[in-house]
Coordinates of C-alpha atoms in Angstrom, one line a residue:
X17 CA -31.1 -159.9 72.1
X18 CA -29.6 -157.9 69.3
X19 CA -26.0 -159.1 68.7
X20 CA -23.8 -157.0 66.5
X21 CA -20.4 -157.7 64.8
X22 CA -17.9 -154.8 65.8
X23 CA -14.9 -154.7 63.4
X24 CA -13.0 -152.8 66.8
X25 CA -13.2 -156.3 68.7
X26 CA -13.6 -158.7 65.9
X27 CA -16.5 -160.7 67.1
X28 CA -20.1 -160.3 67.7
X29 CA -21.3 -158.2 70.7
X30 CA -24.6 -157.8 72.6
X31 CA -25.8 -154.1 71.5
X32 CA -26.1 -151.8 74.6
X33 CA -27.2 -148.3 73.7
X34 CA -25.1 -145.3 75.5
X35 CA -28.8 -143.9 76.2
X36 CA -32.0 -146.1 77.1
X37 CA -34.1 -146.3 74.3
X38 CA -32.0 -144.3 71.8
X39 CA -29.5 -145.1 69.1
X40 CA -26.7 -142.6 67.6
X41 CA -25.2 -143.5 64.1
X42 CA -22.5 -141.5 62.0
X43 CA -22.0 -143.0 58.3
X44 CA -19.4 -142.0 56.3
X45 CA -21.1 -140.4 53.0
X46 CA -19.8 -139.6 49.7
X47 CA -17.6 -137.6 48.2
X48 CA -19.6 -136.0 45.4
X49 CA -17.1 -135.5 42.6
X50 CA -19.3 -138.1 40.2
X51 CA -22.8 -139.3 40.3
X52 CA -23.4 -142.4 42.9
X53 CA -22.0 -145.7 41.5
X54 CA -23.5 -149.1 42.7
X55 CA -20.6 -149.7 45.5
X56 CA -21.8 -146.4 47.1
X57 CA -25.3 -147.7 47.7
X58 CA -24.7 -150.4 49.4
X59 CA -23.4 -149.1 52.8
X60 CA -26.8 -146.7 52.7
X61 CA -29.1 -149.5 51.8
X62 CA -27.4 -151.3 54.5
X63 CA -27.7 -148.3 57.2
X64 CA -31.2 -147.7 56.1
X65 CA -32.1 -151.4 57.1
X66 CA -30.3 -151.0 60.5
X67 CA -32.1 -147.8 61.3
X68 CA -35.8 -149.2 60.3
X69 CA -35.4 -152.1 62.5
X70 CA -33.9 -149.8 65.7
X71 CA -37.2 -148.0 64.9
X72 CA -39.5 -151.1 64.9
X73 CA -37.6 -152.3 67.8
X74 CA -39.1 -149.0 69.4
X75 CA -35.5 -146.8 69.8
X76 CA -35.3 -143.2 68.8
X77 CA -32.7 -143.2 66.1
X78 CA -30.5 -140.3 65.5
X79 CA -28.5 -140.9 62.0
X80 CA -25.9 -138.5 61.0
X81 CA -24.4 -138.9 57.3
X82 CA -21.9 -136.4 55.6
X83 CA -21.0 -134.9 52.4
X84 CA -17.4 -134.3 51.6
X85 CA -17.5 -131.6 49.7
X86 CA -14.1 -130.1 49.6
X87 CA -11.7 -132.7 48.0
X88 CA -8.8 -133.4 45.5
X89 CA -11.2 -135.2 43.1
X90 CA -13.7 -132.4 43.3
X91 CA -11.3 -129.6 42.9
X92 CA -9.7 -131.8 39.5
X93 CA -13.3 -132.3 38.2
X94 CA -13.9 -128.6 38.5
X95 CA -10.8 -127.7 37.0
X96 CA -11.4 -130.1 34.0
X97 CA -14.9 -128.4 33.3
X98 CA -13.8 -125.1 33.8
X99 CA -16.7 -124.5 37.0
X100 CA -16.4 -124.2 41.0
X101 CA -15.8 -126.8 43.3
X102 CA -19.5 -126.2 44.6
X103 CA -20.8 -126.6 41.3
X104 CA -19.4 -130.0 40.9
X105 CA -20.5 -131.1 44.5
X106 CA -24.1 -129.7 44.5
X107 CA -24.6 -131.2 41.2
X108 CA -23.6 -134.8 42.4
X109 CA -25.1 -134.0 45.9
X110 CA -28.6 -133.7 43.8
X111 CA -27.9 -137.2 41.6
X112 CA -27.2 -138.7 45.2
X113 CA -30.5 -137.8 46.4
X114 CA -32.2 -138.8 43.5
X115 CA -31.1 -142.2 43.1
X116 CA -31.2 -142.7 47.3
X117 CA -34.6 -141.7 47.3
X118 CA -35.6 -144.1 44.2
X119 CA -33.7 -146.8 46.9
X120 CA -36.2 -145.7 49.1
X121 CA -33.6 -144.7 51.5
X122 CA -35.0 -142.5 54.3
X123 CA -33.7 -139.3 54.7
X124 CA -30.7 -138.5 57.3
X125 CA -31.5 -136.2 60.3
X126 CA -28.7 -134.2 58.8
X127 CA -26.1 -134.0 56.4
X128 CA -23.3 -132.0 57.4
X129 CA -20.9 -130.7 54.7
X130 CA -17.2 -130.0 55.1
X131 CA -17.1 -126.4 53.5
X132 CA -20.4 -125.8 56.4
X133 CA -18.0 -127.4 59.5
X134 CA -15.0 -125.3 58.9
X135 CA -14.9 -123.6 62.3
X136 CA -15.0 -127.0 64.0
X137 CA -12.6 -128.6 62.0
X138 CA -10.0 -125.9 62.6
X139 CA -10.9 -125.6 66.3
X140 CA -10.2 -129.7 66.4
X141 CA -6.8 -129.1 64.7
X142 CA -5.9 -126.4 66.7
X143 CA -6.6 -128.8 70.0
X144 CA -4.6 -131.4 68.8
X145 CA -1.6 -129.2 67.9
X146 CA -1.9 -127.7 71.6
X147 CA -2.0 -131.3 73.0
X148 CA 1.1 -132.2 71.0
X149 CA -0.5 -134.8 68.8
X150 CA -0.2 -132.7 65.6
X151 CA 2.9 -130.7 63.9
X152 CA 3.2 -127.9 61.2
X153 CA 5.7 -128.6 58.2
X154 CA 5.7 -126.4 55.2
X155 CA 2.7 -128.0 53.3
X156 CA 0.4 -128.2 56.4
X157 CA -0.7 -129.9 59.8
X158 CA 0.2 -133.3 60.1
X159 CA -1.0 -136.0 62.8
X160 CA 1.7 -138.0 64.9
X161 CA 0.9 -141.5 64.5
X162 CA 3.7 -142.4 67.1
X163 CA 2.3 -140.2 69.6
X164 CA -1.0 -142.2 69.7
X165 CA -0.1 -145.4 71.5
X166 CA -3.4 -146.9 70.4
X167 CA -2.8 -146.2 66.8
X168 CA -3.9 -149.1 64.9
X169 CA -6.4 -151.0 67.1
X170 CA -9.1 -150.8 64.4
X171 CA -7.2 -152.3 61.8
X172 CA -5.0 -154.2 63.6
X173 CA -2.1 -152.9 62.1
X174 CA 1.4 -152.2 63.8
X175 CA 3.1 -148.9 63.5
X176 CA 6.3 -151.0 63.2
X177 CA 5.2 -152.8 60.6
X178 CA 4.0 -149.9 58.7
X179 CA 7.4 -148.0 59.0
X180 CA 8.9 -151.0 57.3
X181 CA 6.8 -151.7 54.4
X182 CA 6.0 -147.8 53.9
X183 CA 7.1 -146.3 50.5
X184 CA 9.6 -143.6 50.0
X185 CA 7.9 -140.5 50.8
X186 CA 8.1 -137.8 48.6
X187 CA 8.0 -135.0 51.9
X188 CA 10.7 -136.3 54.1
X189 CA 9.8 -133.8 56.6
X190 CA 7.2 -136.0 57.9
X191 CA 8.1 -137.5 61.6
X192 CA 6.5 -140.7 60.1
X193 CA 5.5 -142.3 56.7
X194 CA 2.0 -142.8 58.1
X195 CA 1.1 -139.7 59.3
X196 CA -1.6 -138.0 57.9
X197 CA -2.5 -134.3 57.0
X198 CA -5.1 -132.6 58.9
X199 CA -4.7 -129.3 57.0
X200 CA -3.0 -128.8 53.4
X201 CA -1.5 -125.5 52.7
X202 CA -3.3 -123.3 50.0
X203 CA -1.8 -124.2 46.7
X204 CA -2.7 -121.8 43.5
X205 CA -5.9 -122.6 41.9
X206 CA -7.5 -124.4 44.9
X207 CA -10.2 -123.4 47.4
X208 CA -8.9 -122.1 50.7
X209 CA -10.1 -121.1 54.1
X210 CA -8.5 -119.0 56.7
X211 CA -6.8 -120.5 59.7
X212 CA -4.1 -120.1 62.5
X213 CA -2.4 -122.2 60.2
X214 CA -2.5 -120.0 57.4
X215 CA -4.5 -120.4 54.4
X216 CA -5.7 -123.9 53.2
X217 CA -8.2 -126.9 53.6
X218 CA -8.9 -130.1 55.7
X219 CA -7.2 -133.0 54.9
X220 CA -9.7 -136.1 54.4
X221 CA -10.1 -137.6 58.0
X222 CA -10.5 -134.7 60.0
X223 CA -13.7 -133.6 58.7
X224 CA -15.8 -137.1 59.7
X225 CA -14.3 -136.6 63.4
X226 CA -14.9 -133.0 63.6
X227 CA -18.9 -133.5 62.4
X228 CA -19.5 -136.8 64.3
X229 CA -18.4 -135.1 67.5
X230 CA -20.2 -131.9 66.8
X231 CA -23.9 -133.5 65.9
X232 CA -23.5 -136.6 68.3
X233 CA -21.1 -136.0 71.3
X234 CA -18.0 -137.5 72.5
X235 CA -19.4 -140.9 72.7
X236 CA -22.2 -142.7 70.5
X237 CA -23.5 -145.7 69.3
X238 CA -22.5 -146.4 65.7
X239 CA -20.1 -145.5 63.6
X240 CA -20.0 -147.0 59.6
X241 CA -19.1 -147.2 56.2
X242 CA -17.5 -149.7 53.7
X243 CA -14.8 -151.8 54.4
X244 CA -12.7 -149.8 52.4
X245 CA -12.7 -147.2 55.0
X246 CA -11.5 -149.3 58.2
X247 CA -7.8 -148.1 56.9
X248 CA -6.8 -145.6 56.9
X249 CA -10.0 -143.6 57.2
X250 CA -11.4 -144.8 60.2
X251 CA -8.0 -145.9 61.9
X252 CA -7.3 -141.9 61.6
X253 CA -10.6 -140.7 62.8
X254 CA -10.2 -143.1 65.8
X255 CA -6.7 -141.5 66.4
X256 CA -7.5 -137.8 66.3
X257 CA -10.6 -137.9 67.8
X258 CA -9.5 -139.7 71.2
X259 CA -6.3 -138.0 71.3
X260 CA -8.2 -134.9 71.0
X261 CA -10.9 -135.8 73.7
X262 CA -8.3 -137.4 75.8
X263 CA -10.1 -140.6 76.3
X264 CA -9.4 -144.0 74.7
X265 CA -13.0 -145.1 75.1
X266 CA -14.3 -142.3 73.5
X267 CA -15.9 -141.9 70.2
X268 CA -17.9 -144.8 68.8
X269 CA -18.8 -147.9 70.5
X270 CA -19.4 -150.1 67.4
X271 CA -17.8 -150.4 64.3
X272 CA -19.6 -151.7 61.2
X273 CA -18.6 -152.0 57.8
X274 CA -20.1 -153.7 54.7
X275 CA -18.3 -156.0 52.2
X276 CA -17.0 -155.2 48.9
X277 CA -18.7 -155.2 45.7
X278 CA -17.4 -156.3 42.7
X279 CA -18.4 -156.8 39.1
X280 CA -18.6 -160.1 37.3
X281 CA -15.5 -161.3 40.3
X282 CA -13.3 -158.2 39.2
X283 CA -12.9 -155.0 40.9
X284 CA -14.8 -152.1 39.7
X285 CA -13.0 -149.4 38.0
X286 CA -13.5 -147.0 35.3
X287 CA -10.4 -148.3 33.5
X288 CA -11.7 -151.9 33.3
X289 CA -14.8 -150.7 31.8
X290 CA -16.9 -152.2 34.7
X291 CA -18.1 -149.2 36.5
X292 CA -21.7 -148.4 36.7
X293 CA -23.5 -145.5 38.3
X294 CA -26.8 -146.4 40.1
X295 CA -28.3 -143.8 37.5
X296 CA -27.4 -146.4 34.7
X297 CA -28.6 -149.5 36.6
X298 CA -32.0 -148.2 37.2
X299 CA -32.4 -147.2 33.7
X300 CA -32.4 -151.0 33.4
X301 CA -34.0 -152.4 36.8
X302 CA -36.8 -151.3 38.9
X303 CA -35.1 -149.7 42.2
X304 CA -36.6 -151.9 44.6
X305 CA -35.1 -154.7 42.4
X306 CA -31.7 -153.1 43.0
X307 CA -32.4 -152.4 46.5
X308 CA -33.5 -156.0 47.2
X309 CA -30.7 -157.6 45.3
X310 CA -28.2 -155.6 47.6
X311 CA -30.0 -156.9 51.1
X312 CA -30.1 -160.9 49.6
X313 CA -26.5 -161.2 50.8
X314 CA -25.1 -160.7 54.3
X315 CA -23.9 -157.0 54.5
X316 CA -20.5 -158.2 55.9
X317 CA -20.0 -160.4 52.9
X318 CA -18.8 -159.6 49.4
X319 CA -21.2 -159.4 46.6
X320 CA -20.7 -159.7 43.0
X321 CA -22.8 -157.5 40.8
X322 CA -23.5 -159.4 37.6
X323 CA -26.4 -159.0 34.9
X324 CA -27.5 -162.9 35.2
X325 CA -27.7 -162.2 39.3
X326 CA -29.9 -159.2 39.1
X327 CA -32.3 -161.0 36.7
X328 CA -32.4 -164.0 39.4
X329 CA -33.1 -161.1 41.7
X330 CA -35.7 -159.7 39.8
X331 CA -37.4 -162.9 39.5
X332 CA -37.4 -163.6 43.1
X333 CA -38.6 -160.0 44.1
X334 CA -41.5 -160.5 41.6
X335 CA -42.4 -164.0 43.8
X336 CA -42.7 -161.5 46.8
X337 CA -44.7 -158.9 44.7
X338 CA -47.2 -161.0 43.6
X339 CA -47.9 -162.1 47.4
X340 CA -48.3 -158.3 48.0
X341 CA -50.7 -158.1 45.1
X342 CA -52.6 -161.0 46.6
X343 CA -53.0 -159.8 49.8
X344 CA -54.2 -156.7 48.6
X345 CA -56.9 -158.5 46.4
X346 CA -57.8 -160.4 49.4
X347 CA -58.0 -157.4 51.3
X348 CA -60.2 -155.7 48.6
X349 CA -62.5 -158.8 48.8
X350 CA -63.0 -158.8 52.3
X351 CA -63.9 -155.1 52.3
X352 CA -66.6 -155.7 49.5
X353 CA -68.1 -157.9 52.3
X354 CA -67.9 -161.1 50.8
X355 CA -66.1 -162.3 53.6
X356 CA -69.1 -162.3 56.0
X357 CA -67.9 -161.2 59.9
X358 CA -68.7 -163.9 62.1
X359 CA -66.3 -163.3 64.8
X360 CA -64.1 -160.5 66.1
X361 CA -61.8 -162.6 68.3
X362 CA -58.7 -163.9 66.2
X363 CA -58.2 -166.7 68.4
X364 CA -61.6 -168.3 67.9
X365 CA -60.6 -167.4 64.1
X366 CA -57.6 -169.7 64.2
X367 CA -59.3 -172.4 65.8
X368 CA -62.5 -172.6 63.4
X369 CA -61.2 -171.8 60.3
X370 CA -58.9 -174.3 58.8
X371 CA -57.6 -172.9 55.7
X372 CA -56.4 -169.3 57.1
X373 CA -55.8 -170.5 60.7
X374 CA -52.7 -172.6 60.2
X375 CA -51.3 -169.5 57.7
X376 CA -51.6 -167.0 60.4
X377 CA -49.8 -169.4 62.6
X378 CA -47.2 -169.6 60.2
X379 CA -46.8 -166.0 59.9
X380 CA -46.4 -165.3 63.4
X381 CA -43.7 -168.2 63.7
X382 CA -41.9 -166.6 60.5
X383 CA -42.0 -163.3 62.1
X384 CA -40.4 -164.4 64.9
X385 CA -37.9 -166.0 62.9
X386 CA -37.3 -163.1 61.0
X387 CA -36.5 -160.9 63.9
X388 CA -34.1 -163.4 65.2
X389 CA -32.5 -163.1 62.1
X390 CA -32.1 -159.5 62.3
X391 CA -31.0 -159.6 66.1
X392 CA -28.2 -161.7 64.7
X393 CA -26.0 -158.6 63.4
X394 CA -28.6 -157.6 60.9
X395 CA -28.8 -160.9 58.8
X396 CA -31.2 -159.6 56.2
X397 CA -30.3 -162.8 53.9
X398 CA -32.0 -165.0 56.3
X399 CA -34.7 -162.7 57.2
X400 CA -36.0 -162.4 53.5
X401 CA -35.7 -166.0 53.3
X402 CA -38.6 -166.1 56.0
X403 CA -40.6 -163.9 53.5
X404 CA -40.3 -166.4 50.9
X405 CA -41.5 -169.0 53.0
X406 CA -44.7 -167.0 54.1
X407 CA -45.2 -166.1 50.3
X408 CA -45.2 -169.8 49.3
X409 CA -48.4 -170.4 51.9
X410 CA -50.1 -167.3 51.0
X411 CA -50.1 -168.0 47.3
X412 CA -51.2 -171.2 48.1
X413 CA -54.3 -170.2 49.8
X414 CA -55.0 -167.4 47.5
X415 CA -55.0 -169.7 44.6
X416 CA -57.3 -172.3 46.2
X417 CA -59.4 -169.4 47.1
X418 CA -59.8 -168.1 43.7
X419 CA -60.2 -171.5 42.1
X420 CA -63.2 -172.2 44.1
X421 CA -61.7 -175.0 46.4
X422 CA -63.3 -173.6 49.4
X423 CA -65.9 -170.6 50.8
X424 CA -64.1 -168.8 53.3
X425 CA -65.7 -168.1 56.7
X426 CA -66.0 -164.7 58.2
X427 CA -63.2 -165.4 60.3
X428 CA -60.8 -165.7 57.6
X429 CA -61.0 -161.9 57.4
X430 CA -59.1 -160.8 60.7
X431 CA -56.9 -163.7 60.1
X432 CA -55.7 -162.5 56.4
X433 CA -55.5 -158.9 57.7
X434 CA -53.2 -160.3 60.5
X435 CA -51.1 -161.9 57.9
X436 CA -51.0 -159.2 55.6
X437 CA -49.8 -157.0 58.5
X438 CA -47.0 -159.1 59.5
X439 CA -46.1 -159.7 55.6
X440 CA -45.8 -155.7 55.5
X441 CA -43.9 -155.5 58.7
X442 CA -41.6 -157.6 57.3
X443 CA -41.4 -155.9 53.8
X444 CA -41.3 -152.3 56.0
X445 CA -37.8 -153.4 57.5
X446 CA -36.6 -154.6 54.0
X447 CA -37.8 -151.4 52.5
X448 CA -39.8 -152.9 49.4
X449 CA -43.4 -152.0 48.3
X450 CA -43.1 -148.6 49.2
X451 CA -41.9 -147.0 45.8
X452 CA -44.2 -149.4 43.3
X453 CA -44.7 -147.1 40.0
X454 CA -48.4 -146.6 38.8
X455 CA -49.6 -149.7 37.2
X456 CA -51.0 -148.9 33.6
X457 CA -54.6 -150.4 34.3
X458 CA -54.4 -147.6 36.9
X459 CA -53.3 -144.6 34.9
X460 CA -55.5 -142.0 33.0
X461 CA -56.0 -144.8 29.8
X462 CA -57.3 -147.3 32.3
X463 CA -60.5 -147.4 31.2
X464 CA -58.9 -148.1 27.6
X465 CA -56.9 -150.4 28.9
X466 CA -59.6 -152.4 30.6
X467 CA -61.8 -152.4 27.6
X468 CA -59.1 -153.9 25.4
X469 CA -58.3 -156.4 28.0
X470 CA -62.4 -157.2 28.1
X471 CA -61.9 -157.8 24.2
X472 CA -58.7 -159.7 24.2
X473 CA -60.4 -162.2 27.0
X474 CA -63.4 -162.6 25.2
X475 CA -61.9 -163.7 22.0
X476 CA -60.0 -165.9 24.1
X477 CA -62.7 -167.4 26.0
X478 CA -64.8 -168.0 22.4
X479 CA -61.5 -169.7 21.4
X480 CA -61.7 -172.2 24.3
X481 CA -65.5 -172.6 23.6
X482 CA -64.9 -173.9 20.1
X483 CA -61.9 -176.1 21.7
X484 CA -59.9 -173.8 19.4
X485 CA -57.1 -174.2 22.2
X486 CA -54.0 -173.2 19.6
X487 CA -55.5 -169.7 19.7
X488 CA -56.3 -169.6 23.6
X489 CA -52.9 -170.9 24.5
X490 CA -51.3 -168.1 21.9
X491 CA -53.2 -165.5 23.1
X492 CA -52.5 -166.3 26.7
X493 CA -48.5 -167.0 26.0
X494 CA -48.4 -163.3 23.8
X495 CA -50.0 -161.6 26.8
X496 CA -47.3 -163.3 29.3
X497 CA -44.4 -162.3 26.9
X498 CA -45.9 -158.7 27.3
X499 CA -46.1 -158.9 31.0
X500 CA -49.5 -159.5 31.6
X501 CA -50.7 -162.8 33.5
X502 CA -53.9 -164.2 32.7
X503 CA -55.8 -166.5 35.5
X504 CA -58.9 -168.7 35.1
X505 CA -60.8 -168.7 37.8
X506 CA -64.6 -170.0 38.7
X507 CA -65.6 -166.3 38.4
X508 CA -64.2 -165.9 34.7
X509 CA -60.9 -164.8 33.9
X510 CA -58.7 -162.4 35.9
X511 CA -55.3 -160.5 34.2
X512 CA -53.0 -158.6 36.2
X513 CA -49.1 -157.4 35.3
X514 CA -46.5 -159.5 36.0

């Protein structure tokens, strides 16, 4: 039974889809005024895993993610560079897709943009004006928070407290300091669109309401984003959407927010010099390692990014990658016919094969535990721990087989293939082992690499026969430092990339 922590109710709730076997999701996307930073990556990796898990459970998922391609920061960047706002946004949208594709994030069903949804935005603003929830002043149209008796229910803030703590407003024509812009009147040098309220452009919050309602309807399952969006963005979305619809139970049913990312325990900012774009990080670390790093902590918890932690993550990831390689190697051995097929019944195989029988039992148990973790508010941190538990036993089985400690019976083949299937099901939900760079020994120069390794291994074997352990160990250690692991097995010496 799947439970989800709902920011609105401040507790875990049993998930009940609005439509049977269907899940609808809206996730607030980026404002493309710059290339994506590591903080941008976390919500999209989080929602990618959630989507994958729902799909695995058999749900049909509809996932919408917007681009805020009309914004003050985009306009400022365009003016600095002497280009159009569209050039800035399109350039950074392309950058977004490049890095998110590298992180194995599956594409959303739709990526609506502010500039392409203007008609719907204007219509929604007009509805709010007509219903008396919005008013016009010189610089635009504003939503009146005092007209919404439920305002503040997501963040838990009260209007009277916000009134007392508000700073003196530059524009004292607003009815309340927390009233927010739905439409901004055109200013010189800024893009604008025609509307019944005059030339201008939308405020920040109205866009997501208009897009989610257009593409998911008046009620949908999930709305998500970073915890920084709870107030004011998502609070304002709820207010304007429910007032527009006329139903306080409309709009998103579950609100899901991921925690903040800090850099060496400090808030990330350009002024502090600790601002990291995803592009910069991917120059130093494999994309799947970065993705894995983001998922080793529960999505609602704060996450601190540091060089030491990402290096630790790379070591941990490599342990699972080694298991992935070992299972692939065992599958190749099975395909070569070295495991004689003595039975086609997996149940019989578990009974008759001691070396692998326990392994498949463990795998089935850990897969159930993995699902339990995911059912508990998508706890990837706990789910991943079960992958490591399975990894340990798989690697032990592989090592024992390769060292000649036992000769597998034919039934082992069916067991090992099932274990690999389970391991890959877990990996598929976490989203790893999907975008692994082509290894050197399978490149265009693979024959040369193989020949060179044969020569090096031959020299080492000669040194060992002559009991020249210093040379033999030096060769092994130097290769290891270069990322090449030698394994001594009864059949000879096997090498692989670390």
